[in-house]
Short mmCIF file of C-alpha atoms in Angstrom, two decimals:
data_model
loop_
_atom_site.label_atom_id
_atom_site.label_comp_id
_atom_site.label_asym_id
_atom_site.label_seq_id
_atom_site.Cartn_x
_atom_site.Cartn_y
_atom_site.Cartn_z
CA MET A 5 -0.50 0.71 8.40
CA ALA A 6 1.45 -2.12 10.04
CA ALA A 7 -1.50 -4.49 9.85
CA ARG A 8 -2.02 -3.76 6.18
CA LEU A 9 1.64 -4.35 5.36
CA LEU A 10 1.59 -7.61 7.30
CA ARG A 11 -1.45 -8.69 5.33
CA LEU A 12 0.30 -7.81 2.08
CA ARG A 13 3.37 -9.74 3.09
CA GLY A 14 1.10 -12.67 3.84
CA LEU A 15 0.17 -12.68 0.16
CA SER A 16 3.69 -13.86 -0.61
CA ARG A 17 4.38 -15.96 2.46
CA ALA A 18 1.32 -18.10 1.92
CA ALA A 19 2.94 -19.39 -1.24
CA SER A 20 6.21 -21.01 -2.08
CA PRO A 21 9.19 -18.76 -1.26
CA ARG A 22 9.90 -17.88 -4.90
CA PRO A 23 10.06 -14.15 -5.67
CA PHE A 24 6.88 -12.67 -7.15
CA SER A 25 4.92 -15.90 -6.70
CA ALA A 26 1.31 -15.68 -5.64
CA GLN A 27 -0.24 -17.30 -2.63
CA ALA A 28 -2.13 -20.55 -3.20
CA SER A 29 -3.96 -19.74 -6.39
CA PRO A 30 -7.63 -18.79 -6.02
CA LEU A 31 -8.14 -21.05 -9.05
CA GLN A 32 -7.12 -23.94 -6.81
CA THR A 33 -8.76 -22.86 -3.52
CA GLU A 34 -12.00 -21.41 -4.87
CA GLN A 35 -13.88 -24.58 -3.91
CA HIS A 36 -13.22 -23.82 -0.23
CA GLY A 37 -15.02 -20.48 -0.35
CA PRO A 38 -17.67 -18.58 -2.30
CA LYS A 39 -17.02 -18.46 -6.01
CA ARG A 40 -15.86 -15.10 -7.28
CA PRO A 41 -17.87 -13.62 -10.16
CA GLU A 42 -16.11 -12.74 -13.38
CA PRO A 43 -16.39 -9.14 -14.65
CA SER A 44 -18.79 -10.18 -17.42
CA SER A 45 -21.45 -11.10 -14.86
CA ALA A 46 -20.65 -8.44 -12.24
CA LYS A 47 -22.64 -5.24 -11.85
CA SER A 48 -19.62 -3.23 -12.94
CA LEU A 49 -16.36 -4.10 -14.68
CA ILE A 50 -14.45 -2.47 -11.82
CA ASP A 51 -16.26 -4.10 -8.89
CA ILE A 52 -14.13 -5.29 -5.98
CA GLY A 53 -14.43 -9.00 -5.24
CA THR A 54 -14.44 -10.26 -8.82
CA ARG A 55 -11.93 -12.29 -10.90
CA ARG A 56 -10.68 -15.74 -9.93
CA ILE A 57 -7.01 -14.79 -9.85
CA PHE A 58 -7.55 -12.64 -6.76
CA SER A 59 -8.25 -13.49 -3.12
CA SER A 60 -10.01 -11.71 -0.27
CA ASP A 61 -6.64 -10.34 0.86
CA HIS A 62 -6.21 -8.76 -2.56
CA ASP A 63 -9.69 -7.26 -2.17
CA ILE A 64 -8.75 -5.64 1.13
CA PHE A 65 -5.63 -4.20 -0.44
CA ARG A 66 -7.65 -3.01 -3.44
CA GLU A 67 -10.06 -1.15 -1.15
CA SER A 68 -7.10 0.62 0.45
CA ALA A 69 -5.51 1.45 -2.93
CA ARG A 70 -8.82 2.67 -4.36
CA LYS A 71 -9.35 4.98 -1.39
CA PHE A 72 -5.84 6.38 -1.81
CA PHE A 73 -6.22 7.16 -5.51
CA GLN A 74 -9.67 8.65 -5.02
CA GLU A 75 -8.64 10.87 -2.11
CA GLU A 76 -4.94 11.64 -2.67
CA VAL A 77 -4.65 11.67 -6.47
CA LEU A 78 -7.93 12.42 -8.25
CA PRO A 79 -8.72 15.78 -6.55
CA PHE A 80 -5.28 17.21 -7.40
CA HIS A 81 -4.64 15.73 -10.82
CA THR A 82 -5.93 18.70 -12.83
CA GLU A 83 -3.43 20.98 -11.11
CA TRP A 84 -0.63 18.49 -11.70
CA GLU A 85 -1.54 18.44 -15.39
CA LYS A 86 -0.79 22.17 -15.47
CA ASP A 87 2.50 21.62 -13.61
CA GLY A 88 3.58 18.73 -15.83
CA GLN A 89 4.33 16.59 -12.77
CA VAL A 90 2.83 15.31 -9.55
CA SER A 91 4.02 16.47 -6.15
CA ARG A 92 6.84 14.88 -4.17
CA GLU A 93 4.46 14.79 -1.24
CA LEU A 94 2.29 12.32 -3.18
CA TRP A 95 5.24 9.96 -3.61
CA GLU A 96 5.91 9.91 0.12
CA LYS A 97 2.22 9.40 0.87
CA ALA A 98 2.19 6.44 -1.51
CA GLY A 99 5.21 5.05 0.32
CA GLN A 100 3.50 5.44 3.69
CA GLN A 101 0.44 3.69 2.28
CA GLY A 102 2.51 0.69 1.14
CA LEU A 103 1.86 1.24 -2.58
CA LEU A 104 5.49 1.35 -3.76
CA GLY A 105 7.76 -1.67 -4.18
CA VAL A 106 4.82 -3.93 -3.46
CA ALA A 107 6.29 -7.02 -5.17
CA ILE A 108 9.88 -6.40 -4.11
CA ALA A 109 11.09 -9.02 -1.64
CA GLU A 110 10.93 -8.07 2.01
CA LYS A 111 14.57 -9.11 2.47
CA HIS A 112 15.52 -6.31 0.06
CA GLY A 113 13.40 -3.75 1.88
CA GLY A 114 10.26 -4.14 -0.24
CA ILE A 115 6.71 -4.90 0.85
CA GLY A 116 7.14 -8.56 -0.06
CA ALA A 117 3.73 -9.23 -1.63
CA ASP A 118 2.96 -10.93 -4.95
CA ILE A 119 2.80 -9.48 -8.45
CA LEU A 120 -0.99 -9.69 -8.37
CA SER A 121 -0.88 -7.09 -5.59
CA SER A 122 1.18 -4.86 -7.88
CA ALA A 123 -1.50 -5.35 -10.53
CA VAL A 124 -4.06 -4.05 -8.05
CA VAL A 125 -2.11 -0.78 -7.84
CA TRP A 126 -1.77 -0.54 -11.64
CA GLU A 127 -5.49 -1.09 -12.14
CA GLU A 128 -6.69 1.22 -9.39
CA GLN A 129 -4.65 4.08 -10.82
CA MET A 130 -6.37 3.61 -14.17
CA TYR A 131 -9.81 3.35 -12.53
CA VAL A 132 -9.48 7.00 -11.45
CA ASN A 133 -8.16 7.94 -14.92
CA CYS A 134 -5.07 9.59 -13.43
CA THR A 135 -1.93 8.83 -15.42
CA GLY A 136 0.35 11.31 -13.66
CA PRO A 137 1.96 9.20 -10.93
CA GLY A 138 4.80 7.09 -12.35
CA PHE A 139 4.43 4.52 -9.59
CA SER A 140 4.28 1.46 -11.84
CA LEU A 141 7.50 2.28 -13.68
CA HIS A 142 9.24 3.10 -10.40
CA SER A 143 8.08 -0.03 -8.55
CA ASP A 144 7.73 -2.70 -11.20
CA ILE A 145 10.24 -1.72 -13.89
CA VAL A 146 13.07 0.18 -12.19
CA MET A 147 13.17 -1.48 -8.77
CA PRO A 148 13.30 -5.09 -10.07
CA TYR A 149 16.53 -4.30 -11.95
CA ILE A 150 18.14 -3.19 -8.70
CA ALA A 151 16.66 -6.02 -6.64
CA ASN A 152 17.53 -8.72 -9.20
CA TYR A 153 20.95 -7.56 -10.42
CA GLY A 154 22.19 -5.05 -7.88
CA SER A 155 24.92 -5.58 -5.31
CA GLU A 156 24.02 -5.80 -1.65
CA GLU A 157 25.30 -2.26 -1.25
CA GLN A 158 23.13 -0.95 -4.12
CA ILE A 159 20.05 -2.72 -2.80
CA LYS A 160 20.50 -1.34 0.71
CA HIS A 161 21.21 2.14 -0.60
CA PHE A 162 18.27 2.47 -2.98
CA ILE A 163 15.41 0.03 -2.30
CA PRO A 164 14.27 1.18 1.17
CA GLU A 165 14.27 4.83 0.09
CA MET A 166 12.39 3.96 -3.11
CA VAL A 167 9.79 2.01 -1.16
CA ALA A 168 9.35 5.05 1.08
CA GLY A 169 8.83 7.32 -1.94
CA LYS A 170 11.85 9.42 -0.99
CA CYS A 171 13.94 8.27 -3.96
CA ILE A 172 12.18 8.34 -7.34
CA GLY A 173 13.45 5.96 -10.00
CA ALA A 174 13.59 6.15 -13.80
CA ILE A 175 15.12 4.07 -16.56
CA ALA A 176 16.81 5.67 -19.57
CA MET A 177 16.70 3.44 -22.64
CA THR A 178 15.28 5.54 -25.49
CA GLU A 179 17.52 7.94 -27.41
CA PRO A 180 16.74 10.49 -30.14
CA GLY A 181 17.93 7.94 -32.70
CA ALA A 182 17.07 4.67 -30.95
CA GLY A 183 13.65 3.64 -29.67
CA SER A 184 12.40 0.08 -29.93
CA ASP A 185 15.78 -1.00 -31.33
CA LEU A 186 17.77 -1.17 -28.10
CA GLN A 187 20.82 -2.42 -29.98
CA GLY A 188 20.99 0.94 -31.76
CA ILE A 189 21.81 3.04 -28.68
CA ARG A 190 24.79 5.42 -28.84
CA THR A 191 25.23 6.50 -25.22
CA TYR A 192 28.73 5.32 -24.35
CA ALA A 193 30.55 4.57 -21.12
CA LYS A 194 34.33 4.37 -21.35
CA LYS A 195 36.57 2.96 -18.65
CA ASP A 196 39.02 5.33 -16.99
CA GLY A 197 40.96 3.39 -14.40
CA SER A 198 38.35 1.88 -12.12
CA ASP A 199 35.84 4.61 -13.05
CA TRP A 200 33.54 5.02 -16.04
CA ILE A 201 33.05 8.17 -18.14
CA LEU A 202 29.50 8.37 -19.46
CA ASN A 203 28.44 10.45 -22.47
CA GLY A 204 25.18 10.57 -24.40
CA SER A 205 21.55 11.63 -24.28
CA LYS A 206 18.17 10.05 -23.64
CA VAL A 207 14.64 11.17 -24.46
CA PHE A 208 11.04 10.41 -23.46
CA ILE A 209 12.13 9.38 -19.95
CA THR A 210 9.20 8.86 -17.59
CA ASN A 211 9.92 10.22 -14.08
CA GLY A 212 12.98 11.81 -15.68
CA TRP A 213 12.48 15.32 -14.32
CA MET A 214 11.76 14.20 -10.74
CA SER A 215 14.16 11.26 -10.73
CA ASP A 216 16.66 10.77 -7.92
CA VAL A 217 18.26 7.73 -9.56
CA VAL A 218 18.24 6.69 -13.22
CA ILE A 219 19.21 3.33 -14.68
CA VAL A 220 21.11 4.33 -17.82
CA VAL A 221 21.55 1.90 -20.70
CA ALA A 222 24.94 2.46 -22.35
CA VAL A 223 27.38 0.83 -24.75
CA THR A 224 30.51 -0.35 -22.93
CA ASN A 225 32.16 -2.43 -25.63
CA ARG A 226 32.11 -1.07 -29.16
CA GLU A 227 34.16 -4.02 -30.39
CA ALA A 228 31.70 -6.67 -29.22
CA ARG A 229 30.69 -9.29 -31.80
CA SER A 230 27.17 -7.80 -31.71
CA PRO A 231 25.69 -4.71 -30.03
CA ALA A 232 23.82 -6.97 -27.60
CA HIS A 233 27.13 -8.21 -26.21
CA GLY A 234 28.43 -4.74 -25.41
CA ILE A 235 25.68 -3.04 -23.38
CA SER A 236 25.76 -2.33 -19.63
CA LEU A 237 23.49 -0.67 -17.07
CA PHE A 238 24.55 2.14 -14.72
CA LEU A 239 22.93 3.75 -11.70
CA VAL A 240 23.27 7.52 -12.03
CA GLU A 241 22.09 9.66 -9.13
CA ASN A 242 20.62 13.13 -9.40
CA GLY A 243 23.22 15.79 -8.73
CA THR A 244 26.08 13.84 -10.26
CA LYS A 245 28.36 16.27 -12.10
CA GLY A 246 27.64 16.25 -15.83
CA PHE A 247 24.16 14.73 -15.44
CA ILE A 248 21.79 17.34 -16.84
CA LYS A 249 18.02 17.19 -16.96
CA GLY A 250 16.57 18.88 -20.02
CA ARG A 251 13.09 20.31 -20.38
CA LYS A 252 9.91 18.56 -19.41
CA LEU A 253 8.45 17.46 -22.73
CA ASN A 254 5.09 18.86 -23.83
CA LYS A 255 3.05 15.78 -24.76
CA ILE A 256 -0.44 15.51 -26.23
CA GLY A 257 -1.42 13.26 -23.32
CA LEU A 258 -0.14 12.04 -19.95
CA LYS A 259 -0.05 15.72 -19.01
CA ALA A 260 0.68 15.19 -15.31
CA GLN A 261 3.41 12.61 -15.92
CA ASP A 262 6.84 14.20 -16.02
CA THR A 263 8.70 13.10 -19.12
CA ALA A 264 12.12 14.56 -19.80
CA GLU A 265 15.25 14.65 -21.87
CA LEU A 266 18.42 13.61 -20.03
CA PHE A 267 21.99 14.51 -20.96
CA PHE A 268 25.25 12.96 -19.78
CA GLU A 269 28.37 15.02 -20.38
CA ASP A 270 31.58 13.40 -19.17
CA VAL A 271 29.78 11.96 -16.15
CA ARG A 272 32.36 10.22 -13.97
CA LEU A 273 30.93 7.16 -12.29
CA PRO A 274 32.62 4.89 -9.76
CA ALA A 275 32.82 1.15 -10.38
CA SER A 276 30.03 0.74 -7.84
CA ALA A 277 27.62 2.50 -10.24
CA LEU A 278 27.67 -0.49 -12.62
CA LEU A 279 24.44 -2.45 -12.19
CA GLY A 280 25.06 -6.17 -12.55
CA LYS A 281 27.89 -7.39 -14.73
CA GLU A 282 29.71 -5.49 -17.45
CA ASN A 283 28.32 -6.07 -20.97
CA LYS A 284 25.33 -8.05 -19.65
CA GLY A 285 22.86 -5.19 -19.77
CA PHE A 286 21.03 -6.30 -22.90
CA TYR A 287 20.28 -9.69 -21.35
CA TYR A 288 18.96 -8.03 -18.20
CA LEU A 289 16.70 -5.88 -20.36
CA MET A 290 15.37 -8.89 -22.24
CA ALA A 291 14.67 -10.69 -18.96
CA GLU A 292 12.73 -7.76 -17.45
CA LEU A 293 10.85 -6.45 -20.50
CA PRO A 294 8.04 -9.06 -20.28
CA GLN A 295 6.97 -7.59 -16.94
CA GLU A 296 7.06 -4.08 -18.39
CA ARG A 297 4.85 -5.19 -21.28
CA LEU A 298 2.49 -7.01 -18.92
CA LEU A 299 2.20 -3.84 -16.85
CA ILE A 300 1.34 -1.74 -19.90
CA ALA A 301 -1.19 -4.34 -21.03
CA ASP A 302 -2.96 -4.57 -17.69
CA MET A 303 -3.15 -0.80 -17.32
CA ALA A 304 -4.55 -0.63 -20.87
CA LEU A 305 -7.26 -3.15 -20.01
CA ALA A 306 -8.07 -1.33 -16.78
CA SER A 307 -8.40 1.89 -18.77
CA CYS A 308 -10.85 0.12 -21.09
CA GLU A 309 -12.89 -0.92 -18.07
CA PHE A 310 -12.90 2.63 -16.74
CA MET A 311 -13.90 4.13 -20.11
CA PHE A 312 -16.71 1.63 -20.53
CA GLU A 313 -18.20 2.39 -17.12
CA GLU A 314 -17.80 6.14 -17.67
CA THR A 315 -19.61 5.85 -21.00
CA ARG A 316 -22.31 3.53 -19.67
CA ASN A 317 -23.13 6.12 -17.00
CA TYR A 318 -23.12 8.94 -19.55
CA VAL A 319 -25.48 7.35 -22.07
CA LYS A 320 -27.94 6.48 -19.28
CA GLN A 321 -28.17 10.18 -18.41
CA ARG A 322 -27.77 11.98 -21.75
CA LYS A 323 -31.09 12.66 -23.46
CA ALA A 324 -31.84 12.99 -27.15
CA PHE A 325 -35.14 12.73 -29.02
CA GLY A 326 -37.04 12.74 -25.74
CA LYS A 327 -35.29 9.82 -24.08
CA THR A 328 -31.86 8.79 -22.88
CA ILE A 329 -29.55 7.69 -25.67
CA ALA A 330 -29.12 4.37 -23.82
CA HIS A 331 -32.56 3.51 -25.23
CA LEU A 332 -31.26 3.71 -28.80
CA GLN A 333 -30.58 0.29 -30.25
CA THR A 334 -27.41 1.43 -32.02
CA VAL A 335 -25.99 2.64 -28.69
CA GLN A 336 -27.01 -0.56 -26.92
CA HIS A 337 -25.32 -2.68 -29.58
CA LYS A 338 -22.16 -0.58 -29.35
CA LEU A 339 -22.09 -1.08 -25.55
CA ALA A 340 -22.63 -4.82 -26.04
CA GLU A 341 -19.73 -5.01 -28.50
CA MET A 342 -17.39 -3.06 -26.25
CA LYS A 343 -18.20 -5.03 -23.12
CA THR A 344 -17.65 -8.29 -24.97
CA GLN A 345 -14.31 -7.14 -26.34
CA ILE A 346 -13.17 -5.93 -22.92
CA CYS A 347 -14.22 -9.12 -21.14
CA VAL A 348 -12.47 -11.29 -23.75
CA GLY A 349 -9.36 -9.17 -23.29
CA ARG A 350 -9.62 -9.35 -19.51
CA ALA A 351 -9.80 -13.16 -19.59
CA PHE A 352 -6.52 -13.32 -21.53
CA MET A 353 -4.97 -10.58 -19.40
CA ASP A 354 -5.80 -12.37 -16.16
CA ASN A 355 -4.36 -15.56 -17.57
CA CYS A 356 -1.13 -13.67 -18.30
CA LEU A 357 -1.09 -12.24 -14.78
CA GLN A 358 -1.49 -15.71 -13.32
CA LEU A 359 1.25 -17.07 -15.59
CA HIS A 360 3.58 -14.31 -14.42
CA ALA A 361 2.69 -14.95 -10.79
CA ASP A 362 3.74 -18.55 -11.43
CA LYS A 363 6.94 -17.44 -13.22
CA ARG A 364 5.70 -18.90 -16.51
CA LEU A 365 5.01 -15.84 -18.66
CA ASP A 366 7.22 -15.86 -21.76
CA SER A 367 8.16 -12.94 -23.99
CA PRO A 368 5.87 -13.76 -26.95
CA THR A 369 2.83 -14.05 -24.68
CA ALA A 370 3.67 -10.78 -22.92
CA SER A 371 4.04 -9.19 -26.35
CA MET A 372 0.60 -10.49 -27.33
CA ALA A 373 -0.90 -8.97 -24.20
CA LYS A 374 0.78 -5.60 -24.76
CA TYR A 375 -0.15 -5.28 -28.44
CA TRP A 376 -3.71 -6.57 -28.09
CA SER A 377 -4.61 -4.60 -24.98
CA SER A 378 -3.15 -1.29 -26.11
CA ASP A 379 -4.82 -1.57 -29.52
CA LEU A 380 -8.10 -2.37 -27.78
CA GLN A 381 -7.62 0.61 -25.45
CA ASN A 382 -7.40 2.96 -28.43
CA SER A 383 -10.41 1.38 -30.10
CA ILE A 384 -12.51 1.65 -26.94
CA ALA A 385 -11.37 5.24 -26.40
CA THR A 386 -12.46 6.22 -29.92
CA GLN A 387 -15.86 4.57 -29.54
CA CYS A 388 -16.48 6.06 -26.09
CA VAL A 389 -15.64 9.57 -27.28
CA GLN A 390 -18.10 9.07 -30.14
CA LEU A 391 -20.84 8.05 -27.71
CA HIS A 392 -20.17 11.20 -25.68
CA GLY A 393 -20.73 13.34 -28.76
CA GLY A 394 -19.32 16.87 -28.62
CA TRP A 395 -18.79 16.66 -24.88
CA GLY A 396 -16.35 13.83 -25.41
CA TYR A 397 -14.06 16.34 -27.12
CA MET A 398 -14.01 18.64 -24.08
CA TRP A 399 -10.91 18.41 -21.87
CA GLU A 400 -12.92 18.60 -18.63
CA TYR A 401 -14.62 15.32 -19.49
CA PRO A 402 -12.65 12.27 -18.28
CA ILE A 403 -13.19 10.44 -21.55
CA ALA A 404 -11.26 13.14 -23.45
CA LYS A 405 -8.23 12.67 -21.19
CA ALA A 406 -8.49 8.90 -21.46
CA PHE A 407 -8.57 9.24 -25.25
CA VAL A 408 -5.31 11.21 -25.55
CA ASP A 409 -3.59 9.20 -22.81
CA ALA A 410 -4.31 5.98 -24.69
CA ARG A 411 -2.44 6.98 -27.83
CA VAL A 412 1.06 6.40 -26.48
CA GLN A 413 0.31 2.88 -25.25
CA PRO A 414 0.99 1.15 -28.60
CA ILE A 415 4.25 3.13 -28.87
CA TYR A 416 6.22 2.84 -25.65
CA GLY A 417 7.46 -0.37 -24.08
CA GLY A 418 8.32 -1.45 -27.62
CA THR A 419 6.00 -0.45 -30.45
CA ASN A 420 3.17 -2.80 -31.32
CA GLU A 421 4.88 -3.44 -34.65
CA ILE A 422 7.86 -4.77 -32.71
CA MET A 423 5.49 -6.84 -30.55
CA LYS A 424 4.17 -8.51 -33.70
CA GLU A 425 7.73 -9.17 -34.85
CA LEU A 426 8.50 -10.93 -31.55
CA ILE A 427 5.32 -12.98 -31.73
CA ALA A 428 5.91 -13.91 -35.37
CA ARG A 429 9.55 -14.82 -34.75
CA ASP A 430 8.41 -17.37 -32.19
CA ILE A 431 5.77 -18.73 -34.57
CA VAL A 432 8.14 -19.43 -37.46
CA SER A 433 11.15 -20.45 -35.37
CA ASP A 434 12.35 -24.05 -35.77
CA LYS A 435 13.51 -24.20 -32.16
#
């Protein structure tokens, strides 16, 4: 355990000391070692040891993460689907394995590796087709807000426990009447002396039911010159009086991922619950959303890679008309089209990952990645189900679960229609 964590921390120390920066890029050092094959020429799209953005240290970490998901997640996922949540024991095991808070700086209590190491965890979860664990949201959406904008006291209180899997994090943005339009939120926090009184409701909150701490997005200045100037973030802990968790929502997919409604009824919060500065919440959200969209995009691409390999194996075994359907030209051409589309998407996705590792990923590019990859995921899912025939419609087949899990990807993290708006705005801007 200690050796693996030291190796992970080496992934960040080998580089410049900037947060989330990668070690010396494999693109630059490849000439000093064997060249890494790209997925298009590898035996499988999910082979370890491929892709120029990664190093041998990433490969070692990937082997460890793959083993964890195959042994600690996959065998139990069907039961968790029935429960509508994973076990708390899994969270602590993930913490012990060094899979939580991977890219959070060591000085804050995180593992201290690079964002590419986080991507390894995202991808390996999708390679076992298990969407239940909300690790990525916890580690790479919630924790960065605390690490980047939290006080020293907040960081010390939450980050180590979150890295250990003993404190599960969630973020509450979406409301019944406000989704992609964050400026339309109605949850309101009013000052009362040095305290805040929080009222409102949130919906579709990942990790909501199991959460120990929730970052709540709330209006704090109704008189601001624009809604964006009057939003703040608050850290609300489970058990706080007036903080009520509603039902676990019954979704068509992501069955093992707990998703809940949250209610805040006259919740009294101390001044220390404010995350960052008052009325700066919208700017914090805008700064962190590119990473959230990158995360969704990479997990979408990894799901495509999983579905392709699952379907490749199926058509090589399934027989029709006296031979395997892999011998049919129409099936071969469909596989060729899908692999090409996935490899083209992976090339762009890896470029985005490298840009983010170098702190150069901008919002329009992240939006491109999110919209393109999640649309591709749904297209690949539809085609792979078709190639499975009737069996692809059966819940016990992995491709059926991948199909329904894919549908939400173009919706959350900002709908793909909003992604196109952000991309287009940058295209026509005179700035």
